[in-house]
mmCIF file of C-alpha atoms in Angstrom:
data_model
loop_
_atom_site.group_PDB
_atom_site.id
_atom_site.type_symbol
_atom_site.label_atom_id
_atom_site.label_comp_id
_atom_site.label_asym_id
_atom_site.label_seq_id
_atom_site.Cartn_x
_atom_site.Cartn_y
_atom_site.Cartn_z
ATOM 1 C CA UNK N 198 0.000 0.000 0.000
ATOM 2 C CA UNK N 199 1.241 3.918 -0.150
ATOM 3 C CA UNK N 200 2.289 5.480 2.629
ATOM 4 C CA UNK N 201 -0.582 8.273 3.463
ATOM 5 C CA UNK N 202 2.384 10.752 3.988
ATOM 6 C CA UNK N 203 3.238 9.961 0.104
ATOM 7 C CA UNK N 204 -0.079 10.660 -1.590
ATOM 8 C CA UNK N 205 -0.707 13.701 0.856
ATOM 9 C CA UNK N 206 1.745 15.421 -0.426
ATOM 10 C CA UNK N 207 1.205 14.494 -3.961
ATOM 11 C CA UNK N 208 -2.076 15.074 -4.429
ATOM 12 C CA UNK N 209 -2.640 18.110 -1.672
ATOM 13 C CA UNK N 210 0.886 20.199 -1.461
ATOM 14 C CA UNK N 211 1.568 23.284 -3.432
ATOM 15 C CA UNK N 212 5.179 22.810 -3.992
ATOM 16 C CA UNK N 213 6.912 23.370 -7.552
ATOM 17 C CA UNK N 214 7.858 19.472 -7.846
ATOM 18 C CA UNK N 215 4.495 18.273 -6.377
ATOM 19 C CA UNK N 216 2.567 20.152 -8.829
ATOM 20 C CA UNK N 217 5.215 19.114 -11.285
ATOM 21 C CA UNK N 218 5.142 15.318 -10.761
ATOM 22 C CA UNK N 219 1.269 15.714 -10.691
ATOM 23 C CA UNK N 220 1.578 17.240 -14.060
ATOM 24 C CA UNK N 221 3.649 14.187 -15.293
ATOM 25 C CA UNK N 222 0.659 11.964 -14.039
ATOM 26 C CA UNK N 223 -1.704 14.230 -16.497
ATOM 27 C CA UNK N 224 -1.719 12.537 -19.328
ATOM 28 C CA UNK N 225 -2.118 8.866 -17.639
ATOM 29 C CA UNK N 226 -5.038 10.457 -15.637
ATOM 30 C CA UNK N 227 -6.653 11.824 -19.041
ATOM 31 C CA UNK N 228 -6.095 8.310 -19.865
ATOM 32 C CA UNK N 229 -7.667 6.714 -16.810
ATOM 33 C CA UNK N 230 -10.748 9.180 -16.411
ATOM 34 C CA UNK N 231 -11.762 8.361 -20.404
ATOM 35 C CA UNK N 232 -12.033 4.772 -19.476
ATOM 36 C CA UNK N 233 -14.286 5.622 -16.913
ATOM 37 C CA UNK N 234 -16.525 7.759 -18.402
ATOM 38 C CA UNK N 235 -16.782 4.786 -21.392
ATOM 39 C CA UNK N 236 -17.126 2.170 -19.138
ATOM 40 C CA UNK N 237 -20.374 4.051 -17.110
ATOM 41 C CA UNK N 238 -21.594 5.396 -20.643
ATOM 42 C CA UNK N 239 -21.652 1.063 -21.319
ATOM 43 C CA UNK N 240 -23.658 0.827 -18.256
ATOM 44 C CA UNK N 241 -26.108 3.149 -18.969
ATOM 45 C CA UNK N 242 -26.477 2.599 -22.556
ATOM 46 C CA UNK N 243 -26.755 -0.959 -21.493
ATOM 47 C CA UNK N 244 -23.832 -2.564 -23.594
ATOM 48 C CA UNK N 245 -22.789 -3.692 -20.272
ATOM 49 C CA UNK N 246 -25.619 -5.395 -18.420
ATOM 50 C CA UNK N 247 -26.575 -4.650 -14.748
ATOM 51 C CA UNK N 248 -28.111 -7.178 -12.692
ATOM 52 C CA UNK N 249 -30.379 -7.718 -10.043
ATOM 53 C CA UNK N 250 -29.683 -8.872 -6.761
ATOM 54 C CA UNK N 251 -32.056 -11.248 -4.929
ATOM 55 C CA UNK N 252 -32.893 -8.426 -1.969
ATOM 56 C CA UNK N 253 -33.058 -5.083 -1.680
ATOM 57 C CA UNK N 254 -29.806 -3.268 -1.734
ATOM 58 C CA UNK N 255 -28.648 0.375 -0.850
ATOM 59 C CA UNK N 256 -25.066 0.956 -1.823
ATOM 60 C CA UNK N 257 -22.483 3.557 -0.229
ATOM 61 C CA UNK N 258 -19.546 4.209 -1.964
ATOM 62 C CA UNK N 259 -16.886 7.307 -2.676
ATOM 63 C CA UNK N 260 -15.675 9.041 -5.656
ATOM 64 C CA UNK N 261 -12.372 9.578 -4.329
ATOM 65 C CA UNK N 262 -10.191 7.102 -2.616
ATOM 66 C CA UNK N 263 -10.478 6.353 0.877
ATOM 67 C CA UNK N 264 -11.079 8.527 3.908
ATOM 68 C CA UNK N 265 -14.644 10.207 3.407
ATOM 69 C CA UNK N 266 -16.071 7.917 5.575
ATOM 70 C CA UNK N 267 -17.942 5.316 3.834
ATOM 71 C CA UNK N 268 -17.848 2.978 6.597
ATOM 72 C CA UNK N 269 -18.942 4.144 9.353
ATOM 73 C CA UNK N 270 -21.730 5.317 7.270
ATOM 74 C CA UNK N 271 -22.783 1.815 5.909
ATOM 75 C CA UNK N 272 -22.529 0.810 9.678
ATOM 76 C CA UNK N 273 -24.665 3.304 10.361
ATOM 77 C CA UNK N 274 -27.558 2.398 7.551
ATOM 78 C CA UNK N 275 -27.041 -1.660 8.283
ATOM 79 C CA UNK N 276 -27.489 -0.797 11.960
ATOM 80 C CA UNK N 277 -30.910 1.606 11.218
ATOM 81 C CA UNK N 278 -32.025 -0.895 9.395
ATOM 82 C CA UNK N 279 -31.659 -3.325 11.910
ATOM 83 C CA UNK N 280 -33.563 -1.090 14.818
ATOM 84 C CA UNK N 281 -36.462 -1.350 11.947
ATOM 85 C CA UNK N 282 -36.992 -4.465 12.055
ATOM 86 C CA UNK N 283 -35.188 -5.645 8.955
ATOM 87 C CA UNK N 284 -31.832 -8.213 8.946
ATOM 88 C CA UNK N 285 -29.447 -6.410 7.144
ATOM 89 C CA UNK N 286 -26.603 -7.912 5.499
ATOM 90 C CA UNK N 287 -23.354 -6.014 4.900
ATOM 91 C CA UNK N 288 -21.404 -6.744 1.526
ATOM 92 C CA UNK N 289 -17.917 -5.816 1.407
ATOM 93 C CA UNK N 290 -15.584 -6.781 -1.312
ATOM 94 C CA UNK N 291 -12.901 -8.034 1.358
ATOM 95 C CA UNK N 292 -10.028 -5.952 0.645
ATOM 96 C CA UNK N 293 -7.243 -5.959 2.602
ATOM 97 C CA UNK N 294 -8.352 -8.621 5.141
ATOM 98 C CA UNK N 295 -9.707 -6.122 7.966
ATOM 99 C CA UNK N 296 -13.383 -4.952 6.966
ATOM 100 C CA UNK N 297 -15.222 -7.911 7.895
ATOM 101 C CA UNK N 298 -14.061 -7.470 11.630
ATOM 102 C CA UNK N 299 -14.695 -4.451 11.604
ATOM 103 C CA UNK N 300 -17.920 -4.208 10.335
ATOM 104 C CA UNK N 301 -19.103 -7.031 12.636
ATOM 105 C CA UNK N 302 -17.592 -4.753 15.694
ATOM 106 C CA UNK N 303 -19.681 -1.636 14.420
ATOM 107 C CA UNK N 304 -22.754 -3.331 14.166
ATOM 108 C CA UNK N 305 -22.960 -6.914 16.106
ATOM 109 C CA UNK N 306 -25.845 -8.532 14.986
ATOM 110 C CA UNK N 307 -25.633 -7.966 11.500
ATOM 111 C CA UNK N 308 -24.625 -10.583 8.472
ATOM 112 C CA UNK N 309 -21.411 -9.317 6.784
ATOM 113 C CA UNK N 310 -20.154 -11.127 3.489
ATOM 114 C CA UNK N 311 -16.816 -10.954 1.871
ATOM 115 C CA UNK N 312 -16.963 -11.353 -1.557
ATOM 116 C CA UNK N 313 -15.605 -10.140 -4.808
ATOM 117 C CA UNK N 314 -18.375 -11.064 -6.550
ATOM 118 C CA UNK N 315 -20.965 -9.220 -4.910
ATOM 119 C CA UNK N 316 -23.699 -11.276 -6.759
ATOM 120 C CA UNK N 317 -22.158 -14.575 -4.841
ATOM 121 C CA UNK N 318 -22.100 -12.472 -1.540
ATOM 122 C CA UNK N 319 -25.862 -11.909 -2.410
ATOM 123 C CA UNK N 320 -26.394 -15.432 -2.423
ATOM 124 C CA UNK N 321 -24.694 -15.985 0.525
ATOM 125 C CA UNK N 322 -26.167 -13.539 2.471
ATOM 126 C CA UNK N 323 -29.914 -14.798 1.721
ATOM 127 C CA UNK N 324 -29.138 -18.388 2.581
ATOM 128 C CA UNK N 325 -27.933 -16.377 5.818
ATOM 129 C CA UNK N 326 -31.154 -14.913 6.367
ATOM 130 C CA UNK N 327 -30.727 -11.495 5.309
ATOM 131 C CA UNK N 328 -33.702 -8.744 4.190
ATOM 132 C CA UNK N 329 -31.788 -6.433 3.018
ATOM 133 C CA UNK N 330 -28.257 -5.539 1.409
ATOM 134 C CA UNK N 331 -26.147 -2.717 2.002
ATOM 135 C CA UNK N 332 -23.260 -2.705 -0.379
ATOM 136 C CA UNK N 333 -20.031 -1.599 1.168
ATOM 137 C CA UNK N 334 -18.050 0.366 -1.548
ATOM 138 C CA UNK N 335 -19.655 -0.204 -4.400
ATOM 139 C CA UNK N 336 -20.336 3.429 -6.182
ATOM 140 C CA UNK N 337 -18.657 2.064 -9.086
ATOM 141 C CA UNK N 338 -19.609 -1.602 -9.296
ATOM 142 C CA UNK N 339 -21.949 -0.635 -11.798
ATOM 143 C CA UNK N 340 -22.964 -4.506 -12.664
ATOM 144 C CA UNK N 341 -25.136 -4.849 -9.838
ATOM 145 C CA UNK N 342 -28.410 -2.988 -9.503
ATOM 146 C CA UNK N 343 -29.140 -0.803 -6.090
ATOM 147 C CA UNK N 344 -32.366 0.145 -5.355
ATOM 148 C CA UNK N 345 -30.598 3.686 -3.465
ATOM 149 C CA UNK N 346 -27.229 4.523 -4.302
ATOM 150 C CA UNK N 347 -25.276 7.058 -1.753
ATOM 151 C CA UNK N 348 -22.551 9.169 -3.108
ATOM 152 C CA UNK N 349 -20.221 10.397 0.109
ATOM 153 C CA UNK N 350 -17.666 13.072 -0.176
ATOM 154 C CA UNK N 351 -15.632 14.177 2.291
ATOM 155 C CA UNK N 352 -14.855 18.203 3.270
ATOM 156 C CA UNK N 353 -11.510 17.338 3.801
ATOM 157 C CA UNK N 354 -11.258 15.937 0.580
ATOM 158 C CA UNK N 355 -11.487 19.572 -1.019
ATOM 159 C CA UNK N 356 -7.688 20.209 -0.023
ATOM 160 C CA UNK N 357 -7.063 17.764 -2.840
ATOM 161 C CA UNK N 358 -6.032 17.978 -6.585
ATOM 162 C CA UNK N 359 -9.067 17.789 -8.586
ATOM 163 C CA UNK N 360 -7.344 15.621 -11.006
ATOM 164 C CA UNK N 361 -8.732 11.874 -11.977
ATOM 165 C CA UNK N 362 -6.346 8.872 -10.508
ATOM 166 C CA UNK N 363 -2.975 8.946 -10.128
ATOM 167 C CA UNK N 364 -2.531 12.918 -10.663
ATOM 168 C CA UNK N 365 -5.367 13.066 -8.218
ATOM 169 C CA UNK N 366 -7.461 10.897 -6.312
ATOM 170 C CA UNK N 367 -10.172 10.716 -8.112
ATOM 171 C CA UNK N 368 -12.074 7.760 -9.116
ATOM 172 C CA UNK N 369 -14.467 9.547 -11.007
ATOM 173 C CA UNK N 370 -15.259 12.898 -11.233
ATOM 174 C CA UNK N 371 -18.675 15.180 -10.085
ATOM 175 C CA UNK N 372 -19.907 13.957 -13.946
ATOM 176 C CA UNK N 373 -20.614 10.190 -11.916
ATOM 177 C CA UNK N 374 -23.436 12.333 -9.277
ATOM 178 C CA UNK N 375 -25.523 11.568 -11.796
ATOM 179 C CA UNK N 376 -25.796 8.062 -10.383
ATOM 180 C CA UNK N 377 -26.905 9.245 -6.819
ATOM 181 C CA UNK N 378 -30.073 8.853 -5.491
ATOM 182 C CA UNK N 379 -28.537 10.823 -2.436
ATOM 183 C CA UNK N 380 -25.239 12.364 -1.723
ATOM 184 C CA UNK N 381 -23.617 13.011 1.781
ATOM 185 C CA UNK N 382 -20.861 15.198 2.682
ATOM 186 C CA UNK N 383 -19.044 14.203 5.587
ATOM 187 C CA UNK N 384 -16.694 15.864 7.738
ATOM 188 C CA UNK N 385 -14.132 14.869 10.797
ATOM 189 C CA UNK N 386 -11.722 17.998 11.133
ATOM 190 C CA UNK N 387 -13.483 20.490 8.653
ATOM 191 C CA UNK N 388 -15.332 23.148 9.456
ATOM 192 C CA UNK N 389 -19.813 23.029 9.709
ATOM 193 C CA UNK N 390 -19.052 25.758 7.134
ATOM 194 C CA UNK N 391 -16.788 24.191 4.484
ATOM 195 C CA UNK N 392 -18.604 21.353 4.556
ATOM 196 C CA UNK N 393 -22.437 23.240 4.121
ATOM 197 C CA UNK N 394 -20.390 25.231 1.664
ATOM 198 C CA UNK N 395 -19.833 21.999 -0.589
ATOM 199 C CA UNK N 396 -23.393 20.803 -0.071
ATOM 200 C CA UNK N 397 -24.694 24.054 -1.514
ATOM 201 C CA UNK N 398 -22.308 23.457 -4.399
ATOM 202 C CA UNK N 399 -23.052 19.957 -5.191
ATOM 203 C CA UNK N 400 -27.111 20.842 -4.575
ATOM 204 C CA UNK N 401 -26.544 23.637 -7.269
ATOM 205 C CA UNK N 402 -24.646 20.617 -9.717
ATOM 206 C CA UNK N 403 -26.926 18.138 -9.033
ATOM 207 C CA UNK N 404 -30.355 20.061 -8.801
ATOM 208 C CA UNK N 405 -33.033 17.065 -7.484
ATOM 209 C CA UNK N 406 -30.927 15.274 -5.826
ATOM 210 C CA UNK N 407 -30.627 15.107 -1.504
ATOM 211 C CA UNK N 408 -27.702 16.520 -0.426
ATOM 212 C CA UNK N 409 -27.096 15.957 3.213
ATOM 213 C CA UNK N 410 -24.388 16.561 5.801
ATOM 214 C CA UNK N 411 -22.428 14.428 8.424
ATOM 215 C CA UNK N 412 -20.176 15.282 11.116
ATOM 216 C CA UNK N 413 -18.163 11.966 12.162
ATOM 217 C CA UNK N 414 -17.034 12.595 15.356
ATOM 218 C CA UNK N 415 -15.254 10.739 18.345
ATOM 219 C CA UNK N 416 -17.951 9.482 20.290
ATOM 220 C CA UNK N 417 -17.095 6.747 23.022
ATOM 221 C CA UNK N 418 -13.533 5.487 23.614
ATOM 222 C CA UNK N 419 -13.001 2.070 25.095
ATOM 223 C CA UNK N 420 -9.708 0.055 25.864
ATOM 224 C CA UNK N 421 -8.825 -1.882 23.417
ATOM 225 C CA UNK N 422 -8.896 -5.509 25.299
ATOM 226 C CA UNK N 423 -11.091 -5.156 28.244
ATOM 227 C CA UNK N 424 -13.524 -2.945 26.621
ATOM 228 C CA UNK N 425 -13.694 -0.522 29.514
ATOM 229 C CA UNK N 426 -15.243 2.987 28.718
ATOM 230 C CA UNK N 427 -13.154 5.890 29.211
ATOM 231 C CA UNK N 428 -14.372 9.575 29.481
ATOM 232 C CA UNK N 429 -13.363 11.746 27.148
ATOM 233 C CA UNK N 430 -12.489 14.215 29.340
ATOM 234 C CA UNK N 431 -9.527 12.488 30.298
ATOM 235 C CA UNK N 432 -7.620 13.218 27.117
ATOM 236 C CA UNK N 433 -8.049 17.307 27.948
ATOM 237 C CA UNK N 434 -4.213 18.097 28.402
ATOM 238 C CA UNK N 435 -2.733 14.849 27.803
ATOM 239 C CA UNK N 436 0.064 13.595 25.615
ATOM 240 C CA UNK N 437 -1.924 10.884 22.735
ATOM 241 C CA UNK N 438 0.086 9.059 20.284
ATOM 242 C CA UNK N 439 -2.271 8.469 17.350
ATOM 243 C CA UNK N 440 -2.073 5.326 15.418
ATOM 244 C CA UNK N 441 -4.014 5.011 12.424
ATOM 245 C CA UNK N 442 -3.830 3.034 9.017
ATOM 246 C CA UNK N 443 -6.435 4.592 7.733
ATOM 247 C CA UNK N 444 -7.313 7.026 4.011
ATOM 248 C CA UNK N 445 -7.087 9.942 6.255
ATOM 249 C CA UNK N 446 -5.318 9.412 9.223
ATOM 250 C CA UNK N 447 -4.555 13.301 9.806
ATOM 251 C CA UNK N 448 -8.576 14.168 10.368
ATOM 252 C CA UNK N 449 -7.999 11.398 13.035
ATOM 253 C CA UNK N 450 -5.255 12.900 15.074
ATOM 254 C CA UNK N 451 -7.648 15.953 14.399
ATOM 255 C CA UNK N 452 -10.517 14.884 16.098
ATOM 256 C CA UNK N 453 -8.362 13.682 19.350
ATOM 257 C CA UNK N 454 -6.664 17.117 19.278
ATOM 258 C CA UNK N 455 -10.588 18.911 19.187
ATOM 259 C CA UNK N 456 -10.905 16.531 22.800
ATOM 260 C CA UNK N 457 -8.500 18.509 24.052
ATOM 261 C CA UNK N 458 -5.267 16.444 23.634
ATOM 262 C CA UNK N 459 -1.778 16.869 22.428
ATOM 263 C CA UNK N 460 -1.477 14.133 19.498
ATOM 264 C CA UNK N 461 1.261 13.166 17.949
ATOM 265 C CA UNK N 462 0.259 10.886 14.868
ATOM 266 C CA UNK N 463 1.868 7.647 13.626
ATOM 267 C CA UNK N 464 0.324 7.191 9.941
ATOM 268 C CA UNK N 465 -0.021 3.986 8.327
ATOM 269 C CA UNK N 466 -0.980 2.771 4.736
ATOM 270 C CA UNK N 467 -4.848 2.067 4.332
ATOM 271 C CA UNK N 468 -5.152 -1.169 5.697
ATOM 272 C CA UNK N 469 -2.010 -1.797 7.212
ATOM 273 C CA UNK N 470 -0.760 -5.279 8.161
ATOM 274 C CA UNK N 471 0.529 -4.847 11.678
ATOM 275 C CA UNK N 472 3.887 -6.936 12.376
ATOM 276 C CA UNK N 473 5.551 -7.732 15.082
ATOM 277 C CA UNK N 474 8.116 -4.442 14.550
ATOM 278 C CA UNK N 475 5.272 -2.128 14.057
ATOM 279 C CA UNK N 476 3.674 -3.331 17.641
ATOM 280 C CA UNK N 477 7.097 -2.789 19.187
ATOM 281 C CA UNK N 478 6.804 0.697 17.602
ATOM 282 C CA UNK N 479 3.611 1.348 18.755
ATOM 283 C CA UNK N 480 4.381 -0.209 22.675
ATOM 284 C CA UNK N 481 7.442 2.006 22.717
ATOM 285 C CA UNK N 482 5.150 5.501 21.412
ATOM 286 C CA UNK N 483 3.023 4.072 24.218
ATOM 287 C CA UNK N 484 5.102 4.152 26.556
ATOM 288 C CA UNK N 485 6.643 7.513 26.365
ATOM 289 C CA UNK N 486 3.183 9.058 26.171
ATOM 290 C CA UNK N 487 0.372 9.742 28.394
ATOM 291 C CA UNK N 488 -2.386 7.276 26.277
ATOM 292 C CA UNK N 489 -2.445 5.759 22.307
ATOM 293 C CA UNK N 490 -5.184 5.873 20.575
ATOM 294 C CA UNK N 491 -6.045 4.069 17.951
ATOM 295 C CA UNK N 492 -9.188 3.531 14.780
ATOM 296 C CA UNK N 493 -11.417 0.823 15.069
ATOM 297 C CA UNK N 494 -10.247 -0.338 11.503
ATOM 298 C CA UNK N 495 -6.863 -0.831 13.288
ATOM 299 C CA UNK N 496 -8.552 -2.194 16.869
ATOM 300 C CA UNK N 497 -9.555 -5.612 14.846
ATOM 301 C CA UNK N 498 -5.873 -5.820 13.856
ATOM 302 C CA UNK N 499 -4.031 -5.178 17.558
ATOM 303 C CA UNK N 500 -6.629 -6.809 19.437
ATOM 304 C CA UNK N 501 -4.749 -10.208 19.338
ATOM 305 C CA UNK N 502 -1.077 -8.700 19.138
ATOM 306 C CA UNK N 503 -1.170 -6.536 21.587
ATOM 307 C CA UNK N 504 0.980 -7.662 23.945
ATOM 308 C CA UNK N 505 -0.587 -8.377 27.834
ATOM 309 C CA UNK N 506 1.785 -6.928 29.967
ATOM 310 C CA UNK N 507 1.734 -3.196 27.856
ATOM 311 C CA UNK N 508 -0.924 -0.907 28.276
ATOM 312 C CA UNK N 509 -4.216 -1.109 26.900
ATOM 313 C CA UNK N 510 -4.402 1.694 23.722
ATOM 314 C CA UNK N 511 -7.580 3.336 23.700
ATOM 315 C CA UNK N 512 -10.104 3.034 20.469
ATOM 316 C CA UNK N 513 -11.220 5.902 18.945
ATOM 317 C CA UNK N 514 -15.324 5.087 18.096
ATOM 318 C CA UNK N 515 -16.943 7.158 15.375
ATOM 319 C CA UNK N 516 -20.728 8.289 15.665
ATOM 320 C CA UNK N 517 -22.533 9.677 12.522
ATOM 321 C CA UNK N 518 -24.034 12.735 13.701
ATOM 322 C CA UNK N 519 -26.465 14.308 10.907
ATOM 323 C CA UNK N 520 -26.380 17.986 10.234
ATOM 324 C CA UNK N 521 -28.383 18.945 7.162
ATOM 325 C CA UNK N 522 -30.877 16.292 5.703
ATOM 326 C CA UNK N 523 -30.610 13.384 7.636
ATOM 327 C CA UNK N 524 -34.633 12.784 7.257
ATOM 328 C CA UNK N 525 -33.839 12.451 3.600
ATOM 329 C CA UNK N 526 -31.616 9.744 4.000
ATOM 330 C CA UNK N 527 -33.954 8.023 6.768
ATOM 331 C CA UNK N 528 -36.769 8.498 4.423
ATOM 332 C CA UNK N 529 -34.726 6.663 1.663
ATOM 333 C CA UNK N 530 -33.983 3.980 3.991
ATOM 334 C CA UNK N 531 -38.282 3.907 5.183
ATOM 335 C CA UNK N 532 -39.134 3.350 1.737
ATOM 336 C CA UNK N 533 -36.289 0.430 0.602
ATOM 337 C CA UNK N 534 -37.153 -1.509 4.416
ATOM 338 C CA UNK N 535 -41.143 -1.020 3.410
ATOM 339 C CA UNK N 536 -40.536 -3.184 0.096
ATOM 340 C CA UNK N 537 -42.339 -2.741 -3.234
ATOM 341 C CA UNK N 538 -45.905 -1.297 -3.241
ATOM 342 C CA UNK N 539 -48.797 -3.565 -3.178
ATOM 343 C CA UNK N 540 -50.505 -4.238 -6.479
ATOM 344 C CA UNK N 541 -53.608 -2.550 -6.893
ATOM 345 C CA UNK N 542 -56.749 -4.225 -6.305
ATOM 346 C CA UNK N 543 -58.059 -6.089 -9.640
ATOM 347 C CA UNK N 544 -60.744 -4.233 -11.295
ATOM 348 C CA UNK N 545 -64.386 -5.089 -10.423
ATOM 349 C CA UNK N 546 -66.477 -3.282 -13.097
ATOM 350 C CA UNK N 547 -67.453 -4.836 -16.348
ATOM 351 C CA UNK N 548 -67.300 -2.940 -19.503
#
């Protein structure tokens, strides 16, 4: 994987040989985002067939890569739709080995699949007992049908070069919105106002379509073994090593810093493979600090290297709080967990 520290600075610094080497990547990203915009034109032209899936499914998924928050925001939708009444099923494409666990942390309860082929996870996931799919990453997996599809884009994300992949990271451009049933800006260290400020853009771009807002904030933080709450209050004025192989693992030392903490952060690649040097790191930045902190995509990793006699690092738990429009999305979600209309009542009268 790339180190975070790498494509931070290549997509998001100002300096004469980042914006150079991004302008090297130009002509490969030309390349890239015309194979995109062919491949979705196949889609909806239907050269390329889309299928159905056997149960209603509501896909998240990002136009950028990584770190707008996707999953904590399919937790959140698997684990609404589980207070409703339905038995939600989580489909994840199994990359990098970590986001089964840690979908079945954020949301115990609920089915979660691993599967490339999410029309084999769909399978899988009805013989399971599922009602209802929510598709984890899977904006662009055009070959399966949704019955809502969620766009999310972070604030933070509007630091970045607005090129297409690799001068940028860009997956697909604001051209793809035209996919979205909804679309949800989320922010962890922006501001409430450049984060409305891109909603009111992207509501002016994509006139029709729900724009809402997210703030995903800290919310409780537990030891990482035991499980043991601990107030956030006690981080005001300490010294927090922040450990995070995450997309965005700066907005995470952010949001321990808004707690009131001094962080220092150690950044990993997306979906880091912990060995048994990067614990020792981590035991050592422990140790000369007052608490570490770490993301629950990294908690499912630690958990069972962590050695017994070091202390516990705290995890970091995010909450979706909604800002602007959140009864759009719950309204979207009403009307997938309500299933299809009734027919109407056959016709009585005789010509």
């Amino acid at each position: 994987m790339i180190d975070p520290a790498v494509t931070a600075w290549l997509w998001g610094s100002r300096a004469p040989l980042a914006r150079g080497v991004r302008a090297a990547l130009l002509p490969f990203a030309v390349v890239y985002d015309g194979a995109m915009r062919l491949r979705a034109r196949a889609y909806a032209t239907r050269v390329r067939r889309t299928e159905r899936l056997p149960l209603p499914a509501i896909a998240v998924g990002n136009l950028s890569v990584g770190g707008t928050g996707k999953t904590p925001l399919a937790a959140w939708i698997a684990a609404y739709a589980l207070r409703h009444g339905a038995r939600p099923a989580i489909l994840l494409r199994g990359y990098g080995g970590d986001e089964t666990l840690v979908h079945e942390r954020l949301t115990p309860g609920v089915i979660v699949v691993a599967d490339p082929d999410r029309r084999a996870g769909a399978a899988r996931a009805l013989a399971a007992g599922a009602t209802v799919l929510v598709l984890d990453d899977a904006f662009q997996r055009l070959d399966v049908a949704r019955d809502v599809n969620i766009a999310v884009l972070s604030a933070e994300g509007e630091q970045a070069a607005r090129w297409p992949l690799p001068a940028g990271p860009w997956r697909e451009g604001w051209w793809a919105l035209i996919r979205a049933d909804l679309i949800v800006v989320t922010r962890k260290r922006a501001s409430a106002g450049a984060a409305q400020d891109l909603a009111a853009r992207l509501a002016v771009a994509c006139p029709g379509t729900p724009v809402a807002v997210a703030h995903l904030a800290l919310g409780r933080l537990t030891t990482l073994r035991s499980g043991r709450l601990v107030a956030s209050e006690a981080l005001v004025g300490k010294r927090v090593v922040a450990a995070a192989g995450v997309g965005d693992p700066a907005s995470f030392a952010a949001q321990i810093g808004a707690l009131g903490a001094t962080v220092r952060l150690e950044a990993f690649p997306d979906h880091h493979a912990y060995g048994a040097a990067d614990v020792a790191r981590l035991v050592r930045a422990a140790a000369a600090a007052d608490y570490l902190m770490v993301t629950e995509k990294d908690a499912v990793k630690l958990h069972a290297r962590w050695p017994a006699d070091a202390g516990e690092p705290l995890v970091g738990h995010l909450e979706v709080n909604w800002e602007t429009q959140g009864g759009a999305v719950r309204g979207a979600l009403d009307r997938v967990l309500a299933g299809p209309p009734p027919p109407p009542p056959p016709r009585t009268d005789r010509p």
